[in-house]
Amino acid sequence: MIDISQLPAPDLSGLQAFLALCLYTAVTSVTPGPNNMMVLASGVNFGIRRTLPHIAGISIGFAAMIVIMGMGLGMIFETYPVLNTVLRWVGGAYLLYLAWKIAGAAAPEDAERSAARPLGFIGAAAFQWVNPKAWVMALGAVATYLPGSPSLSSVAAAALLMAVINAPCVGIWAAFGVGLRRLLTEPAKLRAFNLTMATLLVVSLYPIFMA
């Protein structure tokens, strides 16, 4: 599933490298994936304010992943390929759990007084470690845009840059969800939306297990 050997490091430096990393982060962050589908559903069911910790958890958790990857964790996955399989199954199981939670989310008017809660900061940050798309993004960034033996300061700078770009890109999906919320005031429509989002999360498992 994860093969950074096929990601060549371009000869970029200075402004070129900065702009290339910005573009890479924006494109990979805003395109559909488990994080964005969950944030979209959270925006619909809980509103933008209660979804902000989820967004922050994604960005900070991903930045932490970049730092740890940049300091050598990616080599462990090359040395022990079985870890790819473990990641695949753990991530798949957690995505199924999240799909089940989304499918049973409460209606907007009942959300405040129901037991349902949006995914919080810690949960969203931890999810990045079992999110296959986040791993591919992190490994791609480290292998392509950082030098062969990067310093901690260069890795931290890249992680901070990616977190700053990632947050508003993910936030777009939450805002879109808030917009949809006005159209999903009927319980039947909301139920259909939540079931659709849960189904899309399950469908996203296909490339994970077929890779």
Coordinates of N, CA and C in Angstrom, one line a residue, residues 20-158:
A20 N 6.1 24.3 -4.4 CA 5.8 22.9 -4.8 C 5.1 22.2 -3.6
L21 N 5.7 22.4 -2.4 CA 5.1 21.8 -1.2 C 3.7 22.3 -0.9
C22 N 3.6 23.7 -1.1 CA 2.3 24.3 -0.9 C 1.2 23.7 -1.8
L23 N 1.6 23.6 -3.1 CA 0.6 23.0 -4.0 C 0.3 21.6 -3.7
Y24 N 1.3 20.8 -3.4 CA 1.1 19.4 -3.0 C 0.1 19.3 -1.8
T25 N 0.4 20.1 -0.8 CA -0.5 20.0 0.4 C -1.9 20.4 0.1
A26 N -2.1 21.5 -0.7 CA -3.4 22.0 -0.9 C -4.2 21.0 -1.7
V27 N -3.6 20.4 -2.8 CA -4.3 19.5 -3.6 C -4.7 18.2 -2.8
T28 N -3.7 17.7 -2.1 CA -4.0 16.4 -1.4 C -4.9 16.6 -0.2
S29 N -4.9 17.8 0.4 CA -5.8 18.1 1.5 C -7.2 18.3 1.1
V30 N -7.5 19.0 0.0 CA -8.8 19.4 -0.4 C -9.6 18.3 -1.2
T31 N -8.8 17.3 -1.7 CA -9.5 16.3 -2.5 C -10.2 15.3 -1.5
P32 N -11.3 14.6 -2.0 CA -12.0 13.7 -1.1 C -11.2 12.6 -0.5
G33 N -11.5 12.3 0.7 CA -10.9 11.3 1.5 C -11.6 11.1 2.8
P34 N -11.2 10.1 3.6 CA -11.9 9.9 4.9 C -12.0 11.1 5.8
N35 N -11.0 11.9 5.9 CA -11.0 13.1 6.8 C -12.1 14.1 6.3
N36 N -12.1 14.4 5.0 CA -13.0 15.3 4.5 C -14.5 14.9 4.5
M37 N -14.7 13.6 4.3 CA -16.1 13.1 4.3 C -16.6 13.1 5.8
M38 N -15.7 12.8 6.7 CA -16.2 12.9 8.1 C -16.4 14.3 8.6
V39 N -15.6 15.3 8.1 CA -15.8 16.7 8.4 C -17.0 17.2 7.8
L40 N -17.3 16.8 6.6 CA -18.5 17.2 5.9 C -19.8 16.7 6.7
A41 N -19.7 15.5 7.1 CA -20.9 14.9 7.9 C -21.0 15.6 9.2
S42 N -19.8 16.0 9.8 CA -19.9 16.7 11.1 C -20.4 18.1 10.9
G43 N -20.1 18.8 9.9 CA -20.7 20.1 9.6 C -22.2 20.0 9.5
V44 N -22.7 19.0 8.8 CA -24.1 18.9 8.7 C -24.8 18.6 10.0
N45 N -24.2 17.7 10.8 CA -24.9 17.2 12.0 C -24.6 18.0 13.2
F46 N -23.5 18.7 13.3 CA -23.1 19.4 14.5 C -22.8 20.9 14.3
G47 N -22.7 21.4 13.1 CA -22.3 22.8 12.9 C -20.8 23.0 12.9
I48 N -20.5 24.2 12.5 CA -19.0 24.5 12.3 C -18.3 24.7 13.6
R49 N -18.9 25.3 14.6 CA -18.3 25.5 15.9 C -17.9 24.2 16.5
R50 N -18.8 23.2 16.6 CA -18.5 21.9 17.2 C -17.6 21.0 16.4
T51 N -17.4 21.4 15.1 CA -16.5 20.7 14.2 C -15.1 21.2 14.2
L52 N -14.8 22.4 14.8 CA -13.5 23.0 14.8 C -12.5 22.1 15.5
P53 N -12.8 21.5 16.7 CA -11.8 20.6 17.3 C -11.4 19.5 16.4
H54 N -12.3 19.0 15.6 CA -12.1 17.9 14.6 C -11.1 18.4 13.6
I55 N -11.3 19.5 13.0 CA -10.4 20.1 12.0 C -9.0 20.3 12.6
A56 N -8.9 20.9 13.8 CA -7.6 21.1 14.4 C -6.9 19.8 14.7
G57 N -7.6 18.8 15.1 CA -7.0 17.5 15.4 C -6.4 16.9 14.1
I58 N -7.1 17.1 13.0 CA -6.6 16.6 11.7 C -5.3 17.2 11.4
S59 N -5.3 18.6 11.4 CA -4.1 19.3 11.0 C -2.9 19.1 12.0
I60 N -3.1 19.1 13.3 CA -2.1 18.9 14.2 C -1.6 17.5 14.2
G61 N -2.5 16.6 14.1 CA -2.1 15.1 14.1 C -1.3 14.8 12.8
F62 N -1.7 15.5 11.7 CA -0.9 15.2 10.5 C 0.4 15.9 10.6
A63 N 0.5 17.1 11.2 CA 1.8 17.7 11.3 C 2.8 16.8 12.2
A64 N 2.2 16.2 13.3 CA 3.0 15.3 14.1 C 3.5 14.1 13.3
M65 N 2.6 13.6 12.4 CA 3.0 12.5 11.6 C 4.2 12.9 10.7
I66 N 4.1 14.1 10.1 CA 5.2 14.5 9.2 C 6.5 14.6 10.0
V67 N 6.5 15.1 11.2 CA 7.7 15.2 12.0 C 8.3 13.8 12.3
I68 N 7.5 12.9 12.7 CA 7.9 11.6 13.1 C 8.4 10.8 11.8
M69 N 7.7 11.0 10.7 CA 8.1 10.4 9.5 C 9.4 10.9 9.0
G70 N 9.5 12.2 9.1 CA 10.7 12.9 8.6 C 12.0 12.5 9.4
M71 N 11.8 12.1 10.6 CA 12.9 11.7 11.4 C 13.2 10.2 11.4
G72 N 12.6 9.5 10.4 CA 13.0 8.2 10.1 C 12.0 7.1 10.3
L73 N 10.7 7.4 10.7 CA 9.8 6.3 10.8 C 9.4 5.6 9.5
G74 N 9.4 6.4 8.4 CA 9.1 5.8 7.1 C 10.0 4.7 6.7
M75 N 11.3 4.7 7.2 CA 12.2 3.6 6.9 C 11.8 2.3 7.5
I76 N 11.1 2.4 8.7 CA 10.7 1.2 9.4 C 9.7 0.5 8.5
F77 N 8.8 1.2 7.8 CA 7.8 0.6 7.0 C 8.4 -0.1 5.7
E78 N 9.6 0.5 5.3 CA 10.3 -0.2 4.2 C 11.0 -1.4 4.7
T79 N 11.5 -1.4 5.9 CA 12.2 -2.6 6.5 C 11.2 -3.7 6.9
Y80 N 10.1 -3.3 7.4 CA 9.1 -4.3 7.8 C 7.8 -4.1 7.1
P81 N 7.7 -4.7 5.9 CA 6.4 -4.5 5.1 C 5.2 -5.0 5.7
V82 N 5.3 -5.9 6.7 CA 4.1 -6.4 7.4 C 3.3 -5.3 8.1
L83 N 4.1 -4.2 8.4 CA 3.4 -3.1 9.1 C 2.4 -2.5 8.2
N84 N 2.6 -2.5 6.9 CA 1.6 -2.0 5.9 C 0.3 -2.7 6.0
T85 N 0.4 -4.1 6.2 CA -0.8 -4.9 6.3 C -1.5 -4.6 7.6
V86 N -0.8 -4.4 8.7 CA -1.4 -4.1 10.0 C -2.1 -2.8 9.9
L87 N -1.4 -1.8 9.3 CA -2.0 -0.5 9.2 C -3.3 -0.6 8.4
R88 N -3.3 -1.3 7.3 CA -4.4 -1.5 6.4 C -5.6 -2.0 7.2
W89 N -5.5 -3.1 8.0 CA -6.6 -3.7 8.7 C -7.1 -2.8 9.9
V90 N -6.1 -2.2 10.6 CA -6.5 -1.4 11.7 C -7.3 -0.2 11.2
G91 N -6.7 0.5 10.1 CA -7.4 1.6 9.5 C -8.8 1.3 9.0
G92 N -8.9 0.1 8.3 CA -10.2 -0.3 7.8 C -11.2 -0.6 8.9
A93 N -10.8 -1.2 10.0 CA -11.7 -1.5 11.1 C -12.2 -0.2 11.7
Y94 N -11.3 0.8 11.9 CA -11.7 2.1 12.5 C -12.6 2.9 11.5
L95 N -12.4 2.8 10.2 CA -13.2 3.5 9.3 C -14.6 2.9 9.3
L96 N -14.7 1.6 9.5 CA -16.1 0.9 9.6 C -16.8 1.4 10.8
Y97 N -16.0 1.6 11.9 CA -16.6 2.1 13.2 C -17.1 3.5 13.0
L98 N -16.3 4.3 12.3 CA -16.7 5.7 12.1 C -17.9 5.8 11.2
A99 N -18.0 4.9 10.2 CA -19.1 4.9 9.2 C -20.4 4.6 10.0
W100 N -20.3 3.6 10.9 CA -21.4 3.2 11.8 C -21.9 4.4 12.6
K101 N -20.9 5.2 13.2 CA -21.3 6.3 14.0 C -22.0 7.4 13.2
I102 N -21.5 7.6 11.9 CA -22.1 8.6 11.1 C -23.5 8.2 10.7
A103 N -23.7 6.9 10.4 CA -25.0 6.4 9.9 C -26.0 6.6 11.0
G104 N -25.6 6.6 12.3 CA -26.6 6.8 13.4 C -26.6 8.1 14.0
A105 N -26.0 9.2 13.4 CA -25.9 10.5 13.9 C -27.3 11.1 14.1
A106 N -27.4 11.9 15.2 CA -28.7 12.5 15.5 C -29.1 13.6 14.5
A107 N -30.3 14.0 14.4 CA -30.8 15.1 13.6 C -30.3 16.4 14.2
P108 N -30.1 17.4 13.4 CA -29.5 18.7 13.9 C -30.3 19.3 15.1
E109 N -31.6 19.2 15.1 CA -32.4 19.8 16.2 C -32.3 19.0 17.4
D110 N -31.8 17.7 17.3 CA -31.7 16.9 18.5 C -30.3 16.7 19.0
A111 N -29.3 17.2 18.2 CA -27.9 16.9 18.5 C -27.5 17.4 19.9
E112 N -27.9 18.6 20.3 CA -27.5 19.2 21.5 C -27.9 18.3 22.7
R113 N -29.1 17.7 22.6 CA -29.6 17.0 23.8 C -29.5 15.5 23.6
S114 N -28.8 15.0 22.6 CA -28.6 13.6 22.4 C -27.2 13.2 22.9
A115 N -26.9 11.9 22.9 CA -25.6 11.4 23.4 C -24.6 11.5 22.2
A116 N -25.0 11.8 21.0 CA -24.1 11.9 19.9 C -23.2 13.1 20.1
R117 N -21.9 12.9 19.7 CA -20.9 14.0 19.8 C -20.0 13.9 18.6
P118 N -19.5 15.0 18.1 CA -18.6 15.0 17.0 C -17.3 14.4 17.4
L119 N -16.5 14.0 16.5 CA -15.2 13.5 16.8 C -14.3 14.7 17.3
G120 N -13.7 14.5 18.4 CA -12.9 15.6 19.1 C -11.5 15.7 18.6
F121 N -10.8 16.6 19.2 CA -9.4 16.9 18.8 C -8.5 15.6 18.9
I122 N -8.5 15.0 20.1 CA -7.7 13.8 20.3 C -8.0 12.7 19.3
G123 N -9.3 12.4 19.2 CA -9.8 11.4 18.3 C -9.4 11.6 16.8
A124 N -9.5 12.9 16.4 CA -9.1 13.2 15.0 C -7.6 13.2 14.8
A125 N -6.9 13.6 15.8 CA -5.4 13.5 15.7 C -4.9 12.1 15.7
A126 N -5.5 11.2 16.5 CA -5.1 9.8 16.5 C -5.6 9.1 15.3
F127 N -6.7 9.5 14.7 CA -7.1 8.9 13.5 C -6.1 9.0 12.3
Q128 N -5.3 10.0 12.3 CA -4.4 10.2 11.2 C -3.4 9.0 11.1
W129 N -3.2 8.4 12.3 CA -2.2 7.2 12.3 C -2.8 5.9 11.7
V130 N -4.1 5.9 11.5 CA -4.7 4.7 10.9 C -5.5 5.1 9.6
N131 N -5.2 6.4 9.2 CA -5.8 6.9 7.9 C -4.9 6.6 6.8
P132 N -5.1 5.7 5.9 CA -4.2 5.4 4.8 C -3.9 6.6 3.9
K133 N -4.8 7.5 3.6 CA -4.6 8.6 2.8 C -3.5 9.5 3.5
A134 N -3.7 9.7 4.8 CA -2.7 10.6 5.6 C -1.3 10.0 5.5
W135 N -1.2 8.7 5.6 CA 0.1 8.0 5.5 C 0.7 8.3 4.1
V136 N -0.1 8.1 3.1 CA 0.5 8.3 1.7 C 0.9 9.8 1.5
M137 N 0.1 10.7 2.0 CA 0.4 12.1 1.9 C 1.7 12.4 2.7
A138 N 1.8 11.9 3.9 CA 3.0 12.2 4.7 C 4.3 11.6 4.1
L139 N 4.2 10.3 3.7 CA 5.3 9.7 3.1 C 5.7 10.3 1.7
G140 N 4.7 10.7 1.0 CA 5.0 11.4 -0.3 C 5.7 12.8 0.0
A141 N 5.2 13.5 1.0 CA 5.9 14.8 1.3 C 7.3 14.6 1.7
V142 N 7.5 13.7 2.6 CA 8.9 13.5 3.2 C 9.8 13.0 2.1
A143 N 9.4 12.0 1.3 CA 10.2 11.5 0.3 C 10.5 12.4 -0.9
T144 N 9.6 13.3 -1.2 CA 9.7 14.1 -2.4 C 10.2 15.5 -2.1
Y145 N 9.8 16.1 -0.9 CA 10.1 17.5 -0.7 C 11.1 17.8 0.4
L146 N 11.6 16.8 1.1 CA 12.6 17.0 2.1 C 13.9 16.3 1.6
P147 N 15.1 16.8 2.1 CA 16.4 16.2 1.7 C 16.5 14.8 2.3
G148 N 17.5 14.1 1.8 CA 17.7 12.7 2.2 C 17.9 12.6 3.7
S149 N 18.6 13.4 4.3 CA 18.8 13.4 5.8 C 18.4 14.8 6.4
P150 N 17.1 15.0 6.5 CA 16.7 16.3 6.9 C 16.9 16.6 8.4
S151 N 17.1 17.9 8.7 CA 17.3 18.3 10.1 C 15.9 18.4 10.7
L152 N 15.9 18.4 12.1 CA 14.6 18.5 12.8 C 14.0 19.8 12.5
S153 N 14.8 20.9 12.3 CA 14.2 22.2 12.0 C 13.5 22.2 10.7
S154 N 14.1 21.6 9.6 CA 13.5 21.6 8.3 C 12.3 20.7 8.3
V155 N 12.3 19.6 9.0 CA 11.1 18.8 9.1 C 10.0 19.5 9.8
A156 N 10.3 20.2 10.9 CA 9.3 20.9 11.7 C 8.7 22.1 10.9
A157 N 9.6 22.7 10.1 CA 9.1 23.8 9.2 C 8.1 23.3 8.2
A158 N 8.4 22.2 7.6 CA 7.6 21.6 6.6 C 6.2 21.1 7.2

